[in-house]
Short mmCIF file of C-alpha atoms and ligand atoms in Angstrom, two decimals:
data_model
loop_
_atom_site.label_atom_id
_atom_site.label_comp_id
_atom_site.label_asym_id
_atom_site.label_seq_id
_atom_site.Cartn_x
_atom_site.Cartn_y
_atom_site.Cartn_z
CA MET T 19 3.18 7.02 -32.12
CA ASN T 20 0.71 7.54 -29.31
CA PRO T 21 2.25 9.43 -26.37
CA MET T 22 3.19 7.07 -23.56
CA ILE T 23 0.27 5.91 -21.41
CA PRO T 24 1.55 4.99 -17.93
CA TYR T 25 -0.10 2.37 -15.70
CA GLY T 26 -0.65 5.05 -13.07
CA ARG T 27 0.02 8.73 -12.60
CA GLN T 28 -0.89 11.78 -10.53
CA THR T 29 -3.71 14.23 -11.19
CA ILE T 30 -2.61 17.78 -10.35
CA SER T 31 -4.97 20.79 -10.35
CA GLU T 32 -4.27 24.53 -10.27
CA ALA T 33 -5.47 24.50 -6.65
CA ASP T 34 -2.81 21.87 -5.83
CA ILE T 35 -0.13 24.05 -7.42
CA GLN T 36 -1.38 27.10 -5.55
CA ALA T 37 -1.31 25.22 -2.24
CA VAL T 38 2.38 24.38 -2.74
CA VAL T 39 3.23 27.93 -3.89
CA ASP T 40 1.53 29.31 -0.77
CA VAL T 41 3.85 27.21 1.41
CA LEU T 42 6.88 28.37 -0.62
CA ARG T 43 5.93 31.96 0.21
CA SER T 44 5.32 31.17 3.89
CA ASP T 45 7.68 30.98 6.87
CA PHE T 46 7.95 27.21 7.07
CA LEU T 47 8.94 24.79 4.31
CA THR T 48 9.03 22.00 6.88
CA GLN T 49 7.87 21.50 10.49
CA GLY T 50 5.22 24.19 10.00
CA PRO T 51 1.41 24.06 10.18
CA ALA T 52 0.75 22.19 6.91
CA VAL T 53 1.82 18.78 8.25
CA PRO T 54 -0.57 18.67 11.24
CA ALA T 55 -3.34 20.08 9.02
CA PHE T 56 -2.83 17.27 6.49
CA GLU T 57 -2.66 14.70 9.29
CA LYS T 58 -5.97 15.98 10.63
CA ALA T 59 -7.56 15.86 7.17
CA VAL T 60 -6.58 12.20 6.69
CA ALA T 61 -7.43 11.16 10.27
CA ASP T 62 -10.86 12.84 10.02
CA TYR T 63 -11.53 11.25 6.64
CA CYS T 64 -10.69 7.80 7.99
CA GLY T 65 -12.32 8.25 11.36
CA ALA T 66 -8.99 7.54 13.07
CA HIS T 67 -7.85 9.28 16.27
CA HIS T 68 -4.20 9.87 15.32
CA ALA T 69 -2.09 10.27 12.18
CA CYS T 70 1.65 10.48 11.62
CA ALA T 71 2.81 11.90 8.27
CA VAL T 72 6.21 10.75 7.05
CA ASN T 73 8.37 10.90 3.94
CA SER T 74 7.16 7.57 2.47
CA ALA T 75 4.91 4.62 3.19
CA THR T 76 8.09 2.58 3.56
CA SER T 77 9.08 4.81 6.50
CA ALA T 78 5.54 4.54 7.91
CA LEU T 79 5.72 0.73 7.75
CA HIS T 80 9.09 0.80 9.51
CA LEU T 81 7.77 3.07 12.27
CA ALA T 82 4.62 0.98 12.60
CA CYS T 83 6.71 -2.18 13.15
CA LEU T 84 8.92 -0.41 15.71
CA ALA T 85 5.93 1.05 17.55
CA LEU T 86 4.44 -2.44 17.82
CA GLY T 87 7.69 -3.61 19.39
CA VAL T 88 9.03 -5.66 16.48
CA GLY T 89 12.68 -6.51 17.12
CA LYS T 90 15.35 -9.11 16.70
CA GLY T 91 14.05 -12.66 16.53
CA ASP T 92 10.40 -11.63 16.12
CA LYS T 93 8.35 -13.00 13.25
CA VAL T 94 6.40 -10.80 10.85
CA TRP T 95 4.17 -12.31 8.19
CA THR T 96 2.88 -10.67 5.03
CA SER T 97 1.68 -11.38 1.51
CA PRO T 98 4.18 -12.43 -1.17
CA VAL T 99 2.22 -10.40 -3.75
CA THR T 100 3.22 -6.93 -2.68
CA PHE T 101 5.89 -4.30 -3.07
CA VAL T 102 9.10 -5.31 -1.28
CA ALA T 103 8.63 -2.55 1.33
CA SER T 104 5.82 -4.55 3.03
CA ALA T 105 8.39 -7.19 3.98
CA ASN T 106 11.58 -5.10 4.20
CA CYS T 107 10.12 -3.01 7.06
CA ALA T 108 10.29 -6.06 9.33
CA LEU T 109 13.86 -6.86 8.30
CA TYR T 110 14.85 -3.27 9.19
CA CYS T 111 13.83 -4.13 12.77
CA GLY T 112 15.91 -7.32 12.82
CA ALA T 113 12.82 -9.54 12.61
CA ASP T 114 12.30 -12.58 10.39
CA VAL T 115 9.79 -12.36 7.56
CA ASP T 116 7.53 -15.10 6.30
CA PHE T 117 4.82 -15.16 3.64
CA ILE T 118 1.22 -16.37 3.53
CA ASP T 119 -0.09 -17.43 0.14
CA ILE T 120 -2.86 -15.42 -1.54
CA ASP T 121 -6.54 -16.05 -2.12
CA PRO T 122 -7.07 -17.09 -5.77
CA ARG T 123 -9.90 -14.60 -6.28
CA THR T 124 -8.90 -11.45 -4.37
CA TYR T 125 -5.09 -11.93 -4.57
CA THR T 126 -4.82 -10.74 -0.96
CA ILE T 127 -3.72 -12.93 1.98
CA SER T 128 -5.76 -16.13 2.17
CA THR T 129 -7.40 -16.35 5.58
CA GLU T 130 -7.49 -20.17 5.32
CA LYS T 131 -3.76 -20.32 4.60
CA LEU T 132 -3.12 -17.91 7.44
CA ALA T 133 -5.18 -20.05 9.83
CA GLU T 134 -3.28 -23.21 8.79
CA LYS T 135 0.08 -21.56 9.17
CA LEU T 136 -0.83 -20.15 12.59
CA ALA T 137 -1.94 -23.57 13.83
CA GLN T 138 1.45 -25.01 12.75
CA ALA T 139 3.38 -22.08 14.21
CA GLU T 140 1.65 -22.52 17.54
CA GLN T 141 2.92 -26.11 17.70
CA THR T 142 6.51 -25.01 17.15
CA GLY T 143 6.38 -21.81 19.20
CA GLN T 144 6.95 -19.67 16.09
CA LEU T 145 3.86 -17.43 16.16
CA PRO T 146 4.18 -14.03 14.45
CA LYS T 147 4.30 -10.80 16.40
CA VAL T 148 2.73 -8.84 13.53
CA VAL T 149 0.81 -9.68 10.37
CA ILE T 150 0.96 -7.04 7.63
CA ALA T 151 -2.22 -7.27 5.57
CA VAL T 152 -1.75 -5.75 2.12
CA HIS T 153 -4.84 -4.36 0.40
CA LEU T 154 -3.69 -5.26 -3.10
CA CYS T 155 -5.05 -3.06 -5.89
CA GLY T 156 -7.10 -1.20 -3.26
CA GLN T 157 -9.21 -4.20 -2.26
CA SER T 158 -9.25 -4.75 1.50
CA CYS T 159 -8.08 -8.06 2.90
CA ASP T 160 -10.56 -10.18 4.86
CA MET T 161 -9.93 -8.01 7.92
CA ALA T 162 -12.69 -9.51 10.05
CA GLY T 163 -11.20 -12.98 9.52
CA ILE T 164 -7.63 -11.86 10.13
CA HIS T 165 -8.70 -9.91 13.20
CA ALA T 166 -10.49 -12.95 14.66
CA LEU T 167 -7.28 -14.96 14.21
CA SER T 168 -5.26 -12.18 15.87
CA ARG T 169 -7.46 -12.50 18.97
CA ARG T 170 -6.89 -16.22 19.10
CA TYR T 171 -3.13 -16.17 18.46
CA GLY T 172 -2.14 -12.80 19.91
CA PHE T 173 -0.51 -10.98 17.02
CA SER T 174 -0.82 -7.31 16.05
CA ILE T 175 -2.06 -6.15 12.64
CA ILE T 176 -0.73 -3.50 10.29
CA GLU T 177 -2.82 -2.73 7.22
CA ASP T 178 -0.58 -1.85 4.27
CA ALA T 179 -3.15 0.36 2.57
CA ALA T 180 -0.65 1.95 0.16
CA HIS T 181 -3.19 1.13 -2.61
CA ALA T 182 -6.34 1.68 -0.66
CA ILE T 183 -6.93 5.23 0.60
CA GLY T 184 -10.50 6.23 -0.24
CA GLY T 185 -11.75 2.64 -0.14
CA LYS T 186 -14.19 0.97 2.24
CA TYR T 187 -14.49 -2.39 3.92
CA GLN T 188 -17.87 -3.50 5.29
CA ASN T 189 -19.09 0.02 4.53
CA GLN T 190 -16.47 1.61 6.76
CA VAL T 191 -13.59 3.75 5.58
CA ILE T 192 -10.25 1.95 5.37
CA GLY T 193 -8.00 3.37 8.08
CA ASN T 194 -10.65 3.53 10.81
CA GLY T 195 -8.74 0.91 12.78
CA ARG T 196 -11.67 -1.32 13.56
CA TYR T 197 -9.68 -4.47 12.72
CA SER T 198 -6.06 -3.38 13.03
CA ASP T 199 -3.54 -1.50 15.16
CA ILE T 200 -2.06 0.76 12.47
CA THR T 201 -2.95 1.51 8.83
CA VAL T 202 -0.36 2.86 6.40
CA PHE T 203 -0.97 4.92 3.24
CA SER T 204 1.40 5.88 0.41
CA PHE T 205 1.36 9.16 -1.48
CA HIS T 206 3.76 8.20 -4.25
CA PRO T 207 2.55 9.75 -7.55
CA VAL T 208 1.29 6.43 -8.95
CA LYS T 209 -0.97 5.93 -5.90
CA ILE T 210 -4.45 7.38 -5.40
CA ILE T 211 -3.44 10.77 -3.99
CA THR T 212 0.09 12.15 -3.98
CA THR T 213 2.53 14.31 -2.09
CA GLY T 214 5.42 13.56 -4.49
CA GLU T 215 6.93 11.16 -2.00
CA GLY T 216 5.14 10.61 1.26
CA GLY T 217 3.23 8.30 3.55
CA MET T 218 1.11 8.26 6.66
CA ALA T 219 0.32 5.93 9.52
CA VAL T 220 -3.08 6.23 11.21
CA THR T 221 -4.09 4.61 14.48
CA ASN T 222 -6.58 4.88 17.33
CA ASN T 223 -3.91 4.11 19.92
CA ALA T 224 -2.32 7.22 21.47
CA GLU T 225 0.73 5.31 22.69
CA LEU T 226 1.50 3.92 19.22
CA ALA T 227 0.95 7.39 17.72
CA ASN T 228 3.38 8.97 20.20
CA LYS T 229 6.03 6.35 19.52
CA MET T 230 5.78 6.86 15.78
CA ALA T 231 5.90 10.65 16.12
CA LEU T 232 8.99 10.40 18.31
CA LEU T 233 10.83 7.99 16.00
CA ARG T 234 9.93 10.06 12.93
CA SER T 235 12.16 12.86 14.23
CA HIS T 236 15.35 11.32 15.72
CA GLY T 237 13.64 10.07 18.86
CA ILE T 238 13.69 13.67 20.09
CA THR T 239 10.99 15.28 22.21
CA ARG T 240 10.40 18.90 23.22
CA ASP T 241 7.50 17.96 25.46
CA PRO T 242 8.50 18.39 29.13
CA ALA T 243 5.95 15.76 30.13
CA GLN T 244 7.96 13.11 28.23
CA MET T 245 11.37 14.17 29.61
CA THR T 246 13.38 12.41 32.30
CA HIS T 247 13.79 15.65 34.29
CA VAL T 248 12.72 19.30 34.28
CA PRO T 249 14.03 21.07 31.13
CA ASP T 250 17.41 22.82 31.53
CA GLY T 251 15.89 25.87 29.78
CA ALA T 252 13.68 27.02 26.95
CA TRP T 253 16.15 25.58 24.38
CA TYR T 254 15.98 22.12 25.85
CA TYR T 255 15.06 18.88 24.11
CA GLN T 256 15.79 15.27 24.86
CA GLN T 257 16.60 12.32 22.66
CA LEU T 258 14.74 9.40 24.23
CA GLU T 259 15.09 6.76 21.51
CA LEU T 260 17.23 6.12 18.44
CA GLY T 261 14.97 7.60 15.78
CA PHE T 262 15.24 8.76 12.18
CA ASN T 263 14.58 11.77 10.02
CA TYR T 264 11.41 10.47 8.35
CA ARG T 265 9.60 13.82 8.37
CA MET T 266 7.28 15.01 5.62
CA THR T 267 7.81 18.61 4.46
CA ASP T 268 5.10 21.29 4.50
CA LEU T 269 5.34 21.50 0.71
CA GLN T 270 4.32 17.86 0.49
CA ALA T 271 1.65 18.13 3.16
CA ALA T 272 0.02 21.14 1.46
CA LEU T 273 -0.16 19.18 -1.78
CA GLY T 274 -1.58 16.21 0.12
CA GLN T 275 -4.25 18.25 1.85
CA SER T 276 -5.30 19.81 -1.43
CA GLN T 277 -5.46 16.34 -3.03
CA MET T 278 -7.60 15.05 -0.13
CA THR T 279 -10.41 17.38 -1.20
CA ARG T 280 -10.66 15.34 -4.45
CA LEU T 281 -10.01 11.87 -3.05
CA ASP T 282 -13.61 10.65 -3.43
CA GLU T 283 -13.74 12.05 -6.94
CA PHE T 284 -10.49 10.24 -7.88
CA VAL T 285 -11.84 6.96 -6.57
CA SER T 286 -15.17 7.35 -8.42
CA GLN T 287 -13.29 8.12 -11.64
CA ARG T 288 -11.28 4.93 -11.09
CA HIS T 289 -14.55 3.03 -10.58
CA ALA T 290 -16.06 4.42 -13.79
CA LEU T 291 -12.95 3.44 -15.79
CA THR T 292 -12.92 0.01 -14.15
CA GLN T 293 -16.56 -0.61 -15.05
CA ARG T 294 -15.72 0.34 -18.60
CA TYR T 295 -12.78 -2.10 -18.69
CA ASP T 296 -15.01 -4.79 -17.15
CA THR T 297 -17.62 -4.34 -19.86
CA LEU T 298 -15.32 -3.96 -22.85
CA LEU T 299 -12.96 -6.79 -21.84
CA ALA T 300 -15.72 -9.21 -20.81
CA ASP T 301 -15.29 -11.50 -23.84
CA PHE T 302 -11.49 -11.50 -23.88
CA PRO T 303 -9.60 -14.62 -22.76
CA LEU T 304 -8.79 -12.98 -19.45
CA THR T 305 -9.64 -13.16 -15.76
CA LEU T 306 -10.80 -9.69 -14.79
CA PRO T 307 -10.47 -8.27 -11.26
CA TRP T 308 -13.00 -9.77 -8.85
CA GLN T 309 -14.39 -7.58 -6.10
CA HIS T 310 -15.46 -9.14 -2.82
CA PRO T 311 -18.93 -7.77 -1.88
CA ASP T 312 -17.58 -6.57 1.52
CA ASN T 313 -15.37 -4.21 -0.31
CA TYR T 314 -15.43 -0.81 -2.05
CA SER T 315 -11.94 -0.73 -3.56
CA GLY T 316 -9.76 2.35 -3.95
CA LEU T 317 -8.87 0.69 -7.27
CA HIS T 318 -5.23 1.63 -7.38
CA LEU T 319 -4.60 -1.07 -10.00
CA TYR T 320 -6.54 -2.90 -12.69
CA VAL T 321 -4.91 -6.33 -12.94
CA ILE T 322 -5.88 -8.77 -15.70
CA ARG T 323 -4.77 -12.40 -15.83
CA LEU T 324 -4.12 -14.03 -19.18
CA HIS T 325 -5.71 -17.39 -19.99
CA LEU T 326 -2.41 -18.66 -21.32
CA GLU T 327 -3.67 -22.14 -22.20
CA GLN T 328 -6.18 -20.51 -24.58
CA LEU T 329 -3.67 -18.12 -26.13
CA GLY T 330 -1.03 -18.89 -28.70
CA LYS T 331 1.16 -16.32 -26.99
CA THR T 332 3.30 -16.09 -23.89
CA HIS T 333 2.84 -13.67 -21.01
CA SER T 334 5.95 -11.74 -22.16
CA GLN T 335 4.72 -11.53 -25.75
CA VAL T 336 1.46 -9.89 -24.67
CA PHE T 337 3.27 -7.62 -22.21
CA ASP T 338 5.89 -6.62 -24.81
CA ALA T 339 3.23 -5.92 -27.47
CA LEU T 340 1.58 -3.43 -25.10
CA ARG T 341 4.89 -1.82 -24.18
CA ALA T 342 5.82 -1.62 -27.89
CA ALA T 343 2.58 0.33 -28.46
CA ASN T 344 3.74 2.81 -25.82
CA ILE T 345 1.43 1.52 -23.13
CA ALA T 346 3.53 1.32 -19.97
CA VAL T 347 1.82 -1.72 -18.49
CA ASN T 348 3.42 -3.20 -15.40
CA LEU T 349 3.33 -6.32 -13.24
CA HIS T 350 2.31 -5.99 -9.59
CA TYR T 351 4.10 -7.96 -8.23
CA ILE T 352 6.98 -10.40 -8.50
CA PRO T 353 6.48 -12.58 -5.39
CA VAL T 354 8.77 -10.92 -2.85
CA TYR T 355 10.48 -14.15 -1.77
CA LEU T 356 11.67 -14.77 -5.36
CA GLN T 357 13.90 -11.68 -5.13
CA PRO T 358 17.60 -12.56 -4.89
CA TYR T 359 17.86 -10.91 -1.47
CA TYR T 360 15.06 -13.12 -0.10
CA ARG T 361 16.41 -16.24 -1.78
CA ARG T 362 19.63 -15.64 0.14
CA LEU T 363 17.50 -15.83 3.29
CA GLY T 364 16.51 -19.34 2.21
CA PHE T 365 13.22 -18.90 0.29
CA LYS T 366 12.76 -21.07 -2.80
CA PRO T 367 10.49 -21.07 -5.85
CA GLY T 368 7.31 -23.04 -5.20
CA TYR T 369 6.85 -21.60 -1.69
CA CYS T 370 3.49 -19.90 -2.43
CA MET T 371 2.00 -21.57 -5.49
CA GLU T 372 -1.05 -19.32 -5.81
CA ALA T 373 1.21 -16.25 -5.82
CA GLU T 374 3.41 -17.82 -8.47
CA ARG T 375 0.43 -18.74 -10.66
CA TYR T 376 -0.74 -15.14 -10.37
CA TYR T 377 2.73 -13.84 -11.25
CA ALA T 378 2.81 -16.00 -14.40
CA GLU T 379 -0.37 -14.39 -15.80
CA ALA T 380 -0.84 -10.89 -14.37
CA ILE T 381 -0.58 -7.55 -16.16
CA SER T 382 -1.60 -4.15 -14.72
CA LEU T 383 -3.42 -2.06 -17.32
CA PRO T 384 -3.36 1.75 -17.16
CA LEU T 385 -5.74 3.13 -14.52
CA TYR T 386 -5.69 6.63 -13.09
CA ALA T 387 -8.26 9.37 -12.55
CA ASP T 388 -7.19 11.36 -15.63
CA LEU T 389 -7.06 8.43 -18.07
CA THR T 390 -9.08 9.55 -21.11
CA LEU T 391 -11.67 7.29 -22.69
CA ALA T 392 -9.77 7.58 -25.99
CA ASP T 393 -6.59 6.33 -24.30
CA GLN T 394 -8.54 3.56 -22.59
CA ASP T 395 -10.02 2.52 -25.97
CA TYR T 396 -6.50 2.47 -27.41
CA VAL T 397 -5.34 0.20 -24.56
CA ILE T 398 -8.28 -2.15 -25.16
CA ALA T 399 -7.76 -2.26 -28.95
CA THR T 400 -4.03 -2.86 -28.53
CA LEU T 401 -4.69 -5.61 -25.99
CA GLN T 402 -7.16 -7.27 -28.35
CA GLN T 403 -4.51 -7.36 -31.08
CA ALA T 404 -1.89 -8.58 -28.64
CA LEU T 405 -4.12 -11.47 -27.59
CA THR T 406 -4.82 -12.70 -31.13
C1 LIG P 186 4.01 1.85 -2.93
C2 LIG P 186 3.91 0.82 -1.89
C3 LIG P 186 4.65 0.87 -0.70
C4 LIG P 186 5.71 1.88 -0.46
O1 LIG P 186 5.28 3.17 -0.64
P1 LIG P 186 6.32 4.38 -0.71
O2 LIG P 186 5.50 5.55 -0.33
O3 LIG P 186 6.81 4.42 -2.13
O4 LIG P 186 7.42 4.09 0.26
C5 LIG P 186 4.40 -0.08 0.27
N1 LIG P 186 3.50 -1.06 0.07
C6 LIG P 186 2.81 -1.17 -1.07
C7 LIG P 186 1.80 -2.26 -1.21
C8 LIG P 186 3.01 -0.25 -2.09
O5 LIG P 186 2.34 -0.36 -3.24
#
């Protein structure tokens, strides 16, 4: 049997290992110099003014919502086709979550659906405080369109770019903040670069950056300028807000900074593999990923959609045949509102039909920088068998 081929995995070099070992031999395993150095590397890459490294993208999304003032009774809207964290972060703040159906070609938030929903919400006084735009598979949402709507209706924008570091939108690096308040990246090992676990929020707004930095570490400051009175002594700190321990360690940050040096290479390798899938799968009864011309995707995922009416097989049969051949395909994602927790909040099947049609047909094929051509050929051959 072929060794297991995952849908995504990390690429670790000797230099990465050395970077982590160097931190292990240094004075600081956490709260040392590696975290600000990694933050600077990501902020510089993106062309953003500020960055806040944390222990996961989930934490970064939570801090981003809090920094934007999301609280009880507020409305936060996001895509149903995303990881649950994109919606949960708003619930952590006591807000209500709602979902905007996806575009049938890009699978990201449909700007038309968003515009319709905003017009209705304005009538009933239910406008969202924040829209979380998820760059599914690495492809940017229609940020110019969403941003124009934010001007008209007065909501803030978080880009959930967990899939999208290294990508571009309108020829500008994702994370530069041109069309949003805060952009969040994930460094989970299946994502484009990794720190083991980890995430980062980037922004051009100093006030938002300060809030996130404060909340990342218990709401505590050691900066006299932020204190309510002159420090009692050199030991002094103040807790100003109810924060969390969401800090990233220096071990993680050193790995992240070392990975950053190969980010562009990882994304080009993903592009080369994607082009190869596109060519070799062209005649299969599948819908292949469509790339909007405004977009240079980070290509976190390669999602195919089965033409079920043409196949004598079900979605599960094709999926199971790939899994049985030791190809760890996956499905990104089950529409969030179909989860039992969200159904208890009142959501019902049929709420976002485009998302549900996508869910009925989608499979994520293996895609990662180190995927060998031989393994990719095996995936394609196995898929061909599974489809016939
Ligand atoms: C992975 C992911 C997250 C959460 O990232 P973690 O770093 O695992 O917390 C959030 N949103 C999306 C779209 C993701 O894919």
